[in-house]
Amino acid sequence: DYWLVSLALLVCFVGIVNAMLMSVTERFREIGTMKCLGALDSFIVKLFLLESIFQGAVGTAIGIAIGVILAVARSWALYGGATFTFFPWSGLLLSIVVSQVIGTLLSMLASVFPARAAARMQPVEALRAEQ
């Protein structure tokens, strides 16, 4: 089971990196304008890291909600009313917290490379880029 989880996390990591690189590519002019107005590289990095953290947190929360609903529905379909009596709610709560933390951290780590790429961009090149 660990290899399956590892593979899923790797696919998520690559997907987040791709999404953030596309976000940087679509905002060349904005990044160039901010840098021309005096924005520091650290500000640009923080901007993209915050965006990624929020997207990761919301996406993870939506995934958790769907997973919990499906797990409870399947358990209810198999066991009926005993689901709510014997369902391991404390274990579920721990899994929810761990999943939220891992999803948010994975999102933050995946956005480091695109954020640094955006920060290293030269303002003149960013403003010259065609849309």
C-alpha positions as a printed Julia matrix, in Angstrom:
131×3 Matrix{Float64}:
   0.0    0.0     0.0
   2.91   2.36    0.64
   4.01   2.31   -3.0
   0.5    3.27   -4.09
   0.39   6.19   -1.67
   3.9    7.25   -2.74
   2.93   7.12   -6.4
  -0.22   9.16   -5.75
   1.78  11.79   -3.85
   4.33  11.95   -6.67
   1.59  12.47   -9.25
   0.07  15.21   -7.08
   3.49  16.84   -6.68
   4.07  16.92  -10.45
   0.55  18.23  -11.06
   1.01  21.06   -8.56
   4.4   22.0   -10.03
   2.82  22.09  -13.5
  -0.1   24.23  -12.33
   2.21  26.69  -10.59
   4.54  26.9   -13.62
   1.51  27.72  -15.77
   0.49  30.36  -13.22
   3.95  31.93  -13.46
   3.88  31.79  -17.27
   0.47  33.48  -17.41
   1.63  36.3   -15.14
   4.86  37.37  -16.82
   3.66  40.95  -17.23
   2.39  41.2   -13.65
   5.67  39.88  -12.27
   7.64  42.28  -14.46
   5.48  45.2   -13.36
   5.87  44.3    -9.68
   9.64  43.99  -10.07
   9.84  47.33  -11.9
   7.92  48.93   -9.05
  10.46  47.6    -6.56
   9.1   44.26   -5.43
  11.85  42.13   -3.94
  12.47  38.55   -5.0
  11.37  37.38   -1.55
   8.01  39.12   -2.03
   7.44  37.32   -5.34
   8.36  33.97   -3.76
   6.03  34.59   -0.8
   3.21  35.56   -3.17
   3.39  32.31   -5.1
   3.94  30.22   -1.98
   0.82  31.7    -0.36
  -1.22  31.06   -3.48
  -0.07  27.45   -3.56
  -0.69  26.91    0.15
  -4.26  28.19   -0.14
  -4.96  26.11   -3.24
  -3.47  23.04   -1.56
  -5.44  23.55    1.64
  -8.74  24.03   -0.18
  -8.11  21.14   -2.58
  -7.14  18.85    0.28
 -10.22  19.85    2.27
 -12.48  19.1    -0.71
 -10.78  15.73   -1.22
 -11.15  14.89    2.46
 -14.84  15.8     2.44
 -15.51  13.64   -0.61
 -13.5   10.76    0.88
 -15.32  10.9     4.22
 -18.74  11.06    2.55
 -17.93   8.08    0.33
 -16.46   6.06    3.23
 -19.48   6.67    5.45
 -21.9    5.95    2.58
 -20.17   2.67    1.76
 -20.07   1.66    5.4
 -23.75   2.53    5.8
 -24.62   0.54    2.67
 -22.78  -2.52    4.01
 -23.64  -2.37    7.7
 -26.71  -0.16    7.96
 -27.41   1.62   11.25
 -24.45  -0.03   13.0
 -22.18   2.26   10.99
 -22.77   5.22   13.24
 -22.52   3.15   16.41
 -19.22   1.43   15.67
 -17.59   3.84   13.21
 -14.05   4.82   14.38
 -14.61   8.58   14.56
 -11.42   9.31   16.53
  -9.3    7.47   13.97
 -11.09   9.31   11.21
 -10.39  12.67   12.84
  -6.69  11.83   13.14
  -6.59  10.78    9.47
  -8.29  14.02    8.45
  -5.76  16.16   10.31
  -2.78  14.19    8.96
  -4.16  14.34    5.41
  -4.75  18.09    5.63
  -1.21  18.72    6.87
   0.38  16.45    4.25
  -1.68  17.96    1.42
  -0.84  21.51    2.4
   2.87  20.75    2.88
   3.03  18.9    -0.43
   1.47  21.88   -2.16
   3.92  24.27   -0.52
   6.96  22.15   -1.4
   5.81  21.72   -4.99
   5.56  25.48   -5.48
   9.11  26.3    -4.36
  10.66  25.78   -7.81
   8.03  27.81   -9.75
   8.14  30.58   -7.13
  11.93  30.84   -7.37
  11.7   30.82  -11.17
   9.28  33.74  -10.99
  11.5   35.64   -8.57
  14.63  35.22  -10.75
  12.85  36.62  -13.79
  14.32  39.84  -15.18
  11.75  42.68  -15.34
  12.62  43.65  -18.92
  12.22  40.08  -20.19
   8.95  39.67  -18.3
   7.48  42.87  -19.74
   8.65  42.0   -23.26
   6.95  38.58  -23.21
   4.09  38.17  -25.66
   0.72  37.05  -24.28
